[in-house]
Amino acid sequence: MAVLLEGYPGPWWIAGGWAIEAFTGVSRGHSDIDPSIPRSDVASFHRHLAGRLDVWTADSGVFRALVEADEPVPPTCENLWLRASGAAPWEYDVILMDVVSGTWTFKRDARIALLLAQVLWTQDGIAYLRPEIQLLHKARALRPQDQFDFDAAAPLLAPGPRAWLRWALDLAHPGRRWAAAL
Protein backbone atom coordinates (compact mmCIF):
# COMPACT_ATOMS: atom_id res chain seq x y z
CA MET A 1 0.00 0.00 0.00
CA ALA A 2 2.77 2.44 0.90
CA VAL A 3 4.37 1.86 -2.52
CA LEU A 4 1.08 2.54 -4.32
CA LEU A 5 0.60 5.79 -2.43
CA GLU A 6 4.20 6.97 -2.54
CA GLY A 7 4.13 10.59 -3.65
CA TYR A 8 0.40 10.96 -3.08
CA PRO A 9 -0.07 14.51 -1.74
CA GLY A 10 -3.14 13.92 0.45
CA PRO A 11 -3.62 12.18 3.78
CA TRP A 12 -4.24 8.45 3.80
CA TRP A 13 -4.22 5.80 6.49
CA ILE A 14 -4.88 2.13 7.10
CA ALA A 15 -8.20 1.24 8.72
CA GLY A 16 -9.97 -2.04 9.49
CA GLY A 17 -8.46 -5.09 11.07
CA TRP A 18 -4.92 -4.16 10.03
CA ALA A 19 -5.20 -0.96 12.09
CA ILE A 20 -6.21 -3.03 15.12
CA GLU A 21 -3.42 -5.54 14.48
CA ALA A 22 -0.83 -2.75 14.23
CA PHE A 23 -2.01 -1.42 17.61
CA THR A 24 -2.26 -4.76 19.43
CA GLY A 25 0.39 -6.88 17.76
CA VAL A 26 -2.19 -9.69 17.75
CA SER A 27 -2.42 -11.40 14.36
CA ARG A 28 -5.53 -12.73 12.67
CA GLY A 29 -6.46 -13.57 9.10
CA HIS A 30 -7.43 -10.69 6.83
CA SER A 31 -9.25 -10.79 3.50
CA ASP A 32 -8.07 -7.34 2.40
CA ILE A 33 -6.28 -4.13 3.31
CA ASP A 34 -8.49 -1.13 4.01
CA PRO A 35 -6.73 2.09 3.05
CA SER A 36 -8.75 5.20 3.76
CA ILE A 37 -8.83 8.78 2.49
CA PRO A 38 -11.00 11.84 3.08
CA ARG A 39 -14.03 11.84 0.79
CA SER A 40 -13.06 15.35 -0.36
CA ASP A 41 -9.77 14.01 -1.79
CA VAL A 42 -11.24 11.55 -4.31
CA ALA A 43 -10.25 13.64 -7.35
CA SER A 44 -6.64 14.00 -6.18
CA PHE A 45 -6.50 10.29 -5.32
CA HIS A 46 -7.91 9.37 -8.76
CA ARG A 47 -5.29 11.54 -10.51
CA HIS A 48 -2.53 9.88 -8.46
CA LEU A 49 -3.66 6.43 -9.66
CA ALA A 50 -4.13 7.44 -13.33
CA GLY A 51 -2.63 4.90 -15.69
CA ARG A 52 -2.07 2.35 -12.91
CA LEU A 53 -5.46 1.41 -11.50
CA ASP A 54 -9.08 1.92 -12.48
CA VAL A 55 -11.24 3.56 -9.82
CA TRP A 56 -14.84 2.44 -9.22
CA THR A 57 -17.42 3.75 -6.80
CA ALA A 58 -19.24 1.20 -4.68
CA ASP A 59 -22.60 2.56 -3.62
CA SER A 60 -25.33 0.34 -2.16
CA GLY A 61 -23.97 -2.70 -3.99
CA VAL A 62 -23.70 -0.93 -7.35
CA PHE A 63 -20.28 -0.47 -8.93
CA ARG A 64 -19.66 2.38 -11.36
CA ALA A 65 -16.40 3.24 -13.09
CA LEU A 66 -15.13 6.66 -12.12
CA VAL A 67 -13.69 7.59 -15.50
CA GLU A 68 -12.77 11.22 -14.87
CA ALA A 69 -11.08 12.39 -11.69
CA ASP A 70 -13.48 15.28 -11.20
CA GLU A 71 -16.67 13.21 -11.52
CA PRO A 72 -18.82 13.67 -8.44
CA VAL A 73 -19.02 10.77 -6.02
CA PRO A 74 -22.50 10.25 -4.54
CA PRO A 75 -22.67 11.26 -0.88
CA THR A 76 -23.93 7.75 -0.05
CA CYS A 77 -20.82 6.12 -1.55
CA GLU A 78 -18.59 4.82 1.24
CA ASN A 79 -15.93 2.99 -0.77
CA LEU A 80 -13.80 3.11 -3.88
CA TRP A 81 -12.70 -0.17 -5.39
CA LEU A 82 -9.51 -0.34 -7.42
CA ARG A 83 -8.24 -2.79 -10.04
CA ALA A 84 -5.85 -2.80 -13.00
CA SER A 85 -8.62 -3.09 -15.61
CA GLY A 86 -12.28 -3.99 -16.04
CA ALA A 87 -11.42 -7.69 -16.33
CA ALA A 88 -8.88 -7.81 -13.48
CA PRO A 89 -9.67 -8.84 -9.90
CA TRP A 90 -10.26 -6.14 -7.30
CA GLU A 91 -7.06 -5.14 -5.54
CA TYR A 92 -8.08 -2.47 -3.01
CA ASP A 93 -11.18 -1.37 -1.15
CA VAL A 94 -10.62 2.28 -0.21
CA ILE A 95 -12.80 3.58 2.61
CA LEU A 96 -14.02 7.15 2.23
CA MET A 97 -14.29 9.11 5.47
CA ASP A 98 -15.90 12.47 6.04
CA VAL A 99 -13.20 15.04 6.77
CA VAL A 100 -13.98 18.74 6.39
CA SER A 101 -11.52 21.49 7.34
CA GLY A 102 -9.37 18.96 9.17
CA THR A 103 -12.26 17.53 11.21
CA TRP A 104 -13.35 13.89 10.90
CA THR A 105 -17.05 13.14 11.44
CA PHE A 106 -18.39 9.66 12.17
CA LYS A 107 -20.53 8.53 9.24
CA ARG A 108 -23.31 7.11 11.40
CA ASP A 109 -23.65 10.00 13.87
CA ALA A 110 -22.50 13.55 13.11
CA ARG A 111 -22.43 14.36 16.85
CA ILE A 112 -19.19 12.38 16.98
CA ALA A 113 -16.37 14.43 15.49
CA LEU A 114 -12.66 14.94 16.16
CA LEU A 115 -9.73 16.61 14.48
CA LEU A 116 -8.26 14.26 11.89
CA ALA A 117 -4.96 14.35 13.78
CA GLN A 118 -6.79 12.91 16.81
CA VAL A 119 -8.14 9.88 14.92
CA LEU A 120 -4.79 8.77 13.49
CA TRP A 121 -1.57 7.38 14.90
CA THR A 122 1.66 6.44 13.13
CA GLN A 123 3.90 3.39 13.28
CA ASP A 124 6.95 2.88 11.04
CA GLY A 125 5.91 5.82 8.86
CA ILE A 126 2.40 4.47 8.17
CA ALA A 127 -0.70 6.22 9.53
CA TYR A 128 -3.44 4.06 11.05
CA LEU A 129 -6.94 4.75 12.32
CA ARG A 130 -6.81 4.85 16.12
CA PRO A 131 -8.20 1.66 17.70
CA GLU A 132 -11.07 3.35 19.54
CA ILE A 133 -12.22 4.94 16.26
CA GLN A 134 -11.93 1.65 14.38
CA LEU A 135 -13.82 -0.21 17.10
CA LEU A 136 -16.61 2.37 16.89
CA HIS A 137 -16.90 1.59 13.16
CA LYS A 138 -16.85 -2.17 13.84
CA ALA A 139 -19.50 -2.01 16.59
CA ARG A 140 -22.41 -1.93 14.16
CA ALA A 141 -22.03 -5.39 12.61
CA LEU A 142 -20.25 -7.38 15.33
CA ARG A 143 -18.94 -10.05 12.99
CA PRO A 144 -16.60 -12.67 14.54
CA GLN A 145 -13.52 -10.74 13.38
CA ASP A 146 -14.92 -7.56 14.94
CA GLN A 147 -15.34 -9.30 18.29
CA PHE A 148 -11.80 -10.70 17.98
CA ASP A 149 -10.48 -7.18 17.33
CA PHE A 150 -12.43 -5.77 20.29
CA ASP A 151 -11.15 -8.51 22.60
CA ALA A 152 -7.56 -7.83 21.49
CA ALA A 153 -7.69 -4.02 21.58
CA ALA A 154 -10.03 -3.04 24.43
CA PRO A 155 -7.72 -4.17 27.27
CA LEU A 156 -4.89 -2.11 25.75
CA LEU A 157 -6.81 1.16 25.48
CA ALA A 158 -5.61 3.92 27.81
CA PRO A 159 -8.27 5.43 30.12
CA GLY A 160 -8.98 8.44 27.86
CA PRO A 161 -9.58 6.47 24.63
CA ARG A 162 -11.51 3.83 26.60
CA ALA A 163 -13.84 6.47 28.05
CA TRP A 164 -14.22 8.13 24.65
CA LEU A 165 -15.18 4.81 23.01
CA ARG A 166 -17.75 4.06 25.71
CA TRP A 167 -19.26 7.55 25.24
CA ALA A 168 -19.31 7.19 21.43
CA LEU A 169 -20.84 3.69 21.60
CA ASP A 170 -23.56 4.91 23.97
CA LEU A 171 -24.31 7.77 21.59
CA ALA A 172 -24.16 5.98 18.22
CA HIS A 173 -24.97 2.38 19.18
CA PRO A 174 -26.91 2.45 22.46
CA GLY A 175 -27.20 -0.86 24.24
CA ARG A 176 -24.19 -2.50 22.58
CA ARG A 177 -22.52 -5.00 24.88
CA TRP A 178 -19.11 -3.52 24.13
CA ALA A 179 -19.95 -0.36 26.06
CA ALA A 180 -20.68 -2.42 29.18
CA ALA A 181 -17.38 -4.29 28.75
CA LEU A 182 -15.43 -1.04 28.83
PDB file of C-alpha atoms in Angstrom:
ATOM      1  CA  MET A   1       0.000   0.000   0.000  1.00  0.00           C
ATOM      2  CA  ALA A   2       2.766   2.438   0.898  1.00  0.00           C
ATOM      3  CA  VAL A   3       4.368   1.860  -2.520  1.00  0.00           C
ATOM      4  CA  LEU A   4       1.083   2.545  -4.321  1.00  0.00           C
ATOM      5  CA  LEU A   5       0.598   5.789  -2.425  1.00  0.00           C
ATOM      6  CA  GLU A   6       4.205   6.965  -2.545  1.00  0.00           C
ATOM      7  CA  GLY A   7       4.135  10.591  -3.646  1.00  0.00           C
ATOM      8  CA  TYR A   8       0.399  10.965  -3.077  1.00  0.00           C
ATOM      9  CA  PRO A   9      -0.070  14.512  -1.736  1.00  0.00           C
ATOM     10  CA  GLY A  10      -3.135  13.923   0.449  1.00  0.00           C
ATOM     11  CA  PRO A  11      -3.619  12.184   3.775  1.00  0.00           C
ATOM     12  CA  TRP A  12      -4.240   8.450   3.801  1.00  0.00           C
ATOM     13  CA  TRP A  13      -4.220   5.801   6.489  1.00  0.00           C
ATOM     14  CA  ILE A  14      -4.883   2.129   7.099  1.00  0.00           C
ATOM     15  CA  ALA A  15      -8.204   1.238   8.718  1.00  0.00           C
ATOM     16  CA  GLY A  16      -9.972  -2.041   9.485  1.00  0.00           C
ATOM     17  CA  GLY A  17      -8.461  -5.094  11.068  1.00  0.00           C
ATOM     18  CA  TRP A  18      -4.924  -4.162  10.033  1.00  0.00           C
ATOM     19  CA  ALA A  19      -5.204  -0.958  12.091  1.00  0.00           C
ATOM     20  CA  ILE A  20      -6.208  -3.028  15.120  1.00  0.00           C
ATOM     21  CA  GLU A  21      -3.416  -5.535  14.479  1.00  0.00           C
ATOM     22  CA  ALA A  22      -0.828  -2.753  14.230  1.00  0.00           C
ATOM     23  CA  PHE A  23      -2.014  -1.424  17.607  1.00  0.00           C
ATOM     24  CA  THR A  24      -2.260  -4.755  19.432  1.00  0.00           C
ATOM     25  CA  GLY A  25       0.392  -6.881  17.763  1.00  0.00           C
ATOM     26  CA  VAL A  26      -2.192  -9.685  17.750  1.00  0.00           C
ATOM     27  CA  SER A  27      -2.416 -11.398  14.358  1.00  0.00           C
ATOM     28  CA  ARG A  28      -5.530 -12.728  12.673  1.00  0.00           C
ATOM     29  CA  GLY A  29      -6.457 -13.566   9.102  1.00  0.00           C
ATOM     30  CA  HIS A  30      -7.432 -10.685   6.827  1.00  0.00           C
ATOM     31  CA  SER A  31      -9.250 -10.789   3.504  1.00  0.00           C
ATOM     32  CA  ASP A  32      -8.075  -7.338   2.396  1.00  0.00           C
ATOM     33  CA  ILE A  33      -6.280  -4.128   3.306  1.00  0.00           C
ATOM     34  CA  ASP A  34      -8.493  -1.127   4.008  1.00  0.00           C
ATOM     35  CA  PRO A  35      -6.733   2.091   3.052  1.00  0.00           C
ATOM     36  CA  SER A  36      -8.754   5.198   3.759  1.00  0.00           C
ATOM     37  CA  ILE A  37      -8.828   8.783   2.487  1.00  0.00           C
ATOM     38  CA  PRO A  38     -10.999  11.836   3.078  1.00  0.00           C
ATOM     39  CA  ARG A  39     -14.031  11.845   0.786  1.00  0.00           C
ATOM     40  CA  SER A  40     -13.056  15.349  -0.357  1.00  0.00           C
ATOM     41  CA  ASP A  41      -9.770  14.015  -1.788  1.00  0.00           C
ATOM     42  CA  VAL A  42     -11.236  11.546  -4.306  1.00  0.00           C
ATOM     43  CA  ALA A  43     -10.246  13.638  -7.354  1.00  0.00           C
ATOM     44  CA  SER A  44      -6.635  14.001  -6.181  1.00  0.00           C
ATOM     45  CA  PHE A  45      -6.501  10.290  -5.323  1.00  0.00           C
ATOM     46  CA  HIS A  46      -7.911   9.373  -8.762  1.00  0.00           C
ATOM     47  CA  ARG A  47      -5.291  11.544 -10.509  1.00  0.00           C
ATOM     48  CA  HIS A  48      -2.535   9.879  -8.461  1.00  0.00           C
ATOM     49  CA  LEU A  49      -3.659   6.434  -9.661  1.00  0.00           C
ATOM     50  CA  ALA A  50      -4.129   7.443 -13.330  1.00  0.00           C
ATOM     51  CA  GLY A  51      -2.630   4.896 -15.694  1.00  0.00           C
ATOM     52  CA  ARG A  52      -2.072   2.353 -12.915  1.00  0.00           C
ATOM     53  CA  LEU A  53      -5.463   1.406 -11.500  1.00  0.00           C
ATOM     54  CA  ASP A  54      -9.084   1.922 -12.476  1.00  0.00           C
ATOM     55  CA  VAL A  55     -11.236   3.562  -9.819  1.00  0.00           C
ATOM     56  CA  TRP A  56     -14.836   2.445  -9.224  1.00  0.00           C
ATOM     57  CA  THR A  57     -17.424   3.754  -6.802  1.00  0.00           C
ATOM     58  CA  ALA A  58     -19.240   1.196  -4.684  1.00  0.00           C
ATOM     59  CA  ASP A  59     -22.600   2.563  -3.617  1.00  0.00           C
ATOM     60  CA  SER A  60     -25.329   0.344  -2.162  1.00  0.00           C
ATOM     61  CA  GLY A  61     -23.974  -2.704  -3.993  1.00  0.00           C
ATOM     62  CA  VAL A  62     -23.701  -0.930  -7.351  1.00  0.00           C
ATOM     63  CA  PHE A  63     -20.280  -0.468  -8.933  1.00  0.00           C
ATOM     64  CA  ARG A  64     -19.659   2.376 -11.359  1.00  0.00           C
ATOM     65  CA  ALA A  65     -16.404   3.237 -13.090  1.00  0.00           C
ATOM     66  CA  LEU A  66     -15.128   6.656 -12.116  1.00  0.00           C
ATOM     67  CA  VAL A  67     -13.695   7.593 -15.500  1.00  0.00           C
ATOM     68  CA  GLU A  68     -12.765  11.223 -14.873  1.00  0.00           C
ATOM     69  CA  ALA A  69     -11.076  12.385 -11.688  1.00  0.00           C
ATOM     70  CA  ASP A  70     -13.485  15.279 -11.204  1.00  0.00           C
ATOM     71  CA  GLU A  71     -16.672  13.209 -11.517  1.00  0.00           C
ATOM     72  CA  PRO A  72     -18.821  13.667  -8.440  1.00  0.00           C
ATOM     73  CA  VAL A  73     -19.022  10.770  -6.016  1.00  0.00           C
ATOM     74  CA  PRO A  74     -22.502  10.248  -4.542  1.00  0.00           C
ATOM     75  CA  PRO A  75     -22.671  11.264  -0.878  1.00  0.00           C
ATOM     76  CA  THR A  76     -23.932   7.751  -0.047  1.00  0.00           C
ATOM     77  CA  CYS A  77     -20.820   6.117  -1.554  1.00  0.00           C
ATOM     78  CA  GLU A  78     -18.587   4.823   1.240  1.00  0.00           C
ATOM     79  CA  ASN A  79     -15.932   2.986  -0.772  1.00  0.00           C
ATOM     80  CA  LEU A  80     -13.796   3.111  -3.880  1.00  0.00           C
ATOM     81  CA  TRP A  81     -12.699  -0.165  -5.386  1.00  0.00           C
ATOM     82  CA  LEU A  82      -9.507  -0.338  -7.422  1.00  0.00           C
ATOM     83  CA  ARG A  83      -8.240  -2.786 -10.040  1.00  0.00           C
ATOM     84  CA  ALA A  84      -5.850  -2.797 -13.000  1.00  0.00           C
ATOM     85  CA  SER A  85      -8.618  -3.092 -15.608  1.00  0.00           C
ATOM     86  CA  GLY A  86     -12.279  -3.993 -16.037  1.00  0.00           C
ATOM     87  CA  ALA A  87     -11.420  -7.691 -16.332  1.00  0.00           C
ATOM     88  CA  ALA A  88      -8.881  -7.806 -13.481  1.00  0.00           C
ATOM     89  CA  PRO A  89      -9.675  -8.843  -9.898  1.00  0.00           C
ATOM     90  CA  TRP A  90     -10.264  -6.144  -7.301  1.00  0.00           C
ATOM     91  CA  GLU A  91      -7.065  -5.141  -5.538  1.00  0.00           C
ATOM     92  CA  TYR A  92      -8.076  -2.472  -3.010  1.00  0.00           C
ATOM     93  CA  ASP A  93     -11.175  -1.369  -1.148  1.00  0.00           C
ATOM     94  CA  VAL A  94     -10.619   2.280  -0.207  1.00  0.00           C
ATOM     95  CA  ILE A  95     -12.795   3.577   2.611  1.00  0.00           C
ATOM     96  CA  LEU A  96     -14.017   7.145   2.235  1.00  0.00           C
ATOM     97  CA  MET A  97     -14.293   9.107   5.465  1.00  0.00           C
ATOM     98  CA  ASP A  98     -15.897  12.468   6.037  1.00  0.00           C
ATOM     99  CA  VAL A  99     -13.199  15.038   6.769  1.00  0.00           C
ATOM    100  CA  VAL A 100     -13.978  18.737   6.394  1.00  0.00           C
ATOM    101  CA  SER A 101     -11.524  21.492   7.339  1.00  0.00           C
ATOM    102  CA  GLY A 102      -9.372  18.964   9.170  1.00  0.00           C
ATOM    103  CA  THR A 103     -12.257  17.530  11.208  1.00  0.00           C
ATOM    104  CA  TRP A 104     -13.345  13.886  10.904  1.00  0.00           C
ATOM    105  CA  THR A 105     -17.048  13.143  11.444  1.00  0.00           C
ATOM    106  CA  PHE A 106     -18.394   9.663  12.171  1.00  0.00           C
ATOM    107  CA  LYS A 107     -20.529   8.527   9.238  1.00  0.00           C
ATOM    108  CA  ARG A 108     -23.314   7.115  11.402  1.00  0.00           C
ATOM    109  CA  ASP A 109     -23.649   9.996  13.872  1.00  0.00           C
ATOM    110  CA  ALA A 110     -22.504  13.553  13.114  1.00  0.00           C
ATOM    111  CA  ARG A 111     -22.432  14.358  16.847  1.00  0.00           C
ATOM    112  CA  ILE A 112     -19.194  12.378  16.976  1.00  0.00           C
ATOM    113  CA  ALA A 113     -16.368  14.426  15.492  1.00  0.00           C
ATOM    114  CA  LEU A 114     -12.661  14.941  16.164  1.00  0.00           C
ATOM    115  CA  LEU A 115      -9.734  16.614  14.485  1.00  0.00           C
ATOM    116  CA  LEU A 116      -8.256  14.264  11.889  1.00  0.00           C
ATOM    117  CA  ALA A 117      -4.957  14.349  13.779  1.00  0.00           C
ATOM    118  CA  GLN A 118      -6.792  12.908  16.812  1.00  0.00           C
ATOM    119  CA  VAL A 119      -8.141   9.879  14.918  1.00  0.00           C
ATOM    120  CA  LEU A 120      -4.789   8.765  13.489  1.00  0.00           C
ATOM    121  CA  TRP A 121      -1.567   7.378  14.900  1.00  0.00           C
ATOM    122  CA  THR A 122       1.656   6.436  13.129  1.00  0.00           C
ATOM    123  CA  GLN A 123       3.901   3.394  13.280  1.00  0.00           C
ATOM    124  CA  ASP A 124       6.947   2.884  11.042  1.00  0.00           C
ATOM    125  CA  GLY A 125       5.909   5.822   8.861  1.00  0.00           C
ATOM    126  CA  ILE A 126       2.398   4.470   8.173  1.00  0.00           C
ATOM    127  CA  ALA A 127      -0.700   6.219   9.535  1.00  0.00           C
ATOM    128  CA  TYR A 128      -3.439   4.058  11.055  1.00  0.00           C
ATOM    129  CA  LEU A 129      -6.936   4.750  12.321  1.00  0.00           C
ATOM    130  CA  ARG A 130      -6.811   4.848  16.124  1.00  0.00           C
ATOM    131  CA  PRO A 131      -8.198   1.664  17.705  1.00  0.00           C
ATOM    132  CA  GLU A 132     -11.067   3.346  19.539  1.00  0.00           C
ATOM    133  CA  ILE A 133     -12.224   4.941  16.263  1.00  0.00           C
ATOM    134  CA  GLN A 134     -11.932   1.651  14.382  1.00  0.00           C
ATOM    135  CA  LEU A 135     -13.821  -0.207  17.102  1.00  0.00           C
ATOM    136  CA  LEU A 136     -16.612   2.368  16.888  1.00  0.00           C
ATOM    137  CA  HIS A 137     -16.899   1.588  13.164  1.00  0.00           C
ATOM    138  CA  LYS A 138     -16.853  -2.170  13.844  1.00  0.00           C
ATOM    139  CA  ALA A 139     -19.505  -2.011  16.590  1.00  0.00           C
ATOM    140  CA  ARG A 140     -22.411  -1.926  14.158  1.00  0.00           C
ATOM    141  CA  ALA A 141     -22.026  -5.388  12.615  1.00  0.00           C
ATOM    142  CA  LEU A 142     -20.248  -7.382  15.333  1.00  0.00           C
ATOM    143  CA  ARG A 143     -18.944 -10.050  12.988  1.00  0.00           C
ATOM    144  CA  PRO A 144     -16.604 -12.666  14.537  1.00  0.00           C
ATOM    145  CA  GLN A 145     -13.516 -10.744  13.375  1.00  0.00           C
ATOM    146  CA  ASP A 146     -14.918  -7.560  14.939  1.00  0.00           C
ATOM    147  CA  GLN A 147     -15.341  -9.300  18.290  1.00  0.00           C
ATOM    148  CA  PHE A 148     -11.805 -10.699  17.979  1.00  0.00           C
ATOM    149  CA  ASP A 149     -10.478  -7.180  17.329  1.00  0.00           C
ATOM    150  CA  PHE A 150     -12.427  -5.766  20.288  1.00  0.00           C
ATOM    151  CA  ASP A 151     -11.149  -8.507  22.599  1.00  0.00           C
ATOM    152  CA  ALA A 152      -7.561  -7.829  21.486  1.00  0.00           C
ATOM    153  CA  ALA A 153      -7.694  -4.021  21.582  1.00  0.00           C
ATOM    154  CA  ALA A 154     -10.034  -3.040  24.434  1.00  0.00           C
ATOM    155  CA  PRO A 155      -7.724  -4.166  27.271  1.00  0.00           C
ATOM    156  CA  LEU A 156      -4.889  -2.112  25.746  1.00  0.00           C
ATOM    157  CA  LEU A 157      -6.808   1.161  25.483  1.00  0.00           C
ATOM    158  CA  ALA A 158      -5.613   3.919  27.811  1.00  0.00           C
ATOM    159  CA  PRO A 159      -8.269   5.431  30.122  1.00  0.00           C
ATOM    160  CA  GLY A 160      -8.979   8.438  27.857  1.00  0.00           C
ATOM    161  CA  PRO A 161      -9.576   6.473  24.635  1.00  0.00           C
ATOM    162  CA  ARG A 162     -11.512   3.826  26.599  1.00  0.00           C
ATOM    163  CA  ALA A 163     -13.844   6.468  28.055  1.00  0.00           C
ATOM    164  CA  TRP A 164     -14.224   8.133  24.649  1.00  0.00           C
ATOM    165  CA  LEU A 165     -15.181   4.806  23.012  1.00  0.00           C
ATOM    166  CA  ARG A 166     -17.755   4.064  25.706  1.00  0.00           C
ATOM    167  CA  TRP A 167     -19.262   7.552  25.242  1.00  0.00           C
ATOM    168  CA  ALA A 168     -19.311   7.190  21.435  1.00  0.00           C
ATOM    169  CA  LEU A 169     -20.836   3.693  21.604  1.00  0.00           C
ATOM    170  CA  ASP A 170     -23.558   4.906  23.972  1.00  0.00           C
ATOM    171  CA  LEU A 171     -24.311   7.765  21.594  1.00  0.00           C
ATOM    172  CA  ALA A 172     -24.156   5.982  18.222  1.00  0.00           C
ATOM    173  CA  HIS A 173     -24.973   2.385  19.178  1.00  0.00           C
ATOM    174  CA  PRO A 174     -26.911   2.451  22.461  1.00  0.00           C
ATOM    175  CA  GLY A 175     -27.201  -0.858  24.239  1.00  0.00           C
ATOM    176  CA  ARG A 176     -24.190  -2.503  22.579  1.00  0.00           C
ATOM    177  CA  ARG A 177     -22.519  -5.001  24.876  1.00  0.00           C
ATOM    178  CA  TRP A 178     -19.106  -3.517  24.126  1.00  0.00           C
ATOM    179  CA  ALA A 179     -19.948  -0.357  26.064  1.00  0.00           C
ATOM    180  CA  ALA A 180     -20.676  -2.416  29.177  1.00  0.00           C
ATOM    181  CA  ALA A 181     -17.379  -4.289  28.752  1.00  0.00           C
ATOM    182  CA  LEU A 182     -15.429  -1.044  28.835  1.00  0.00           C
TER     183      LEU A 182
END
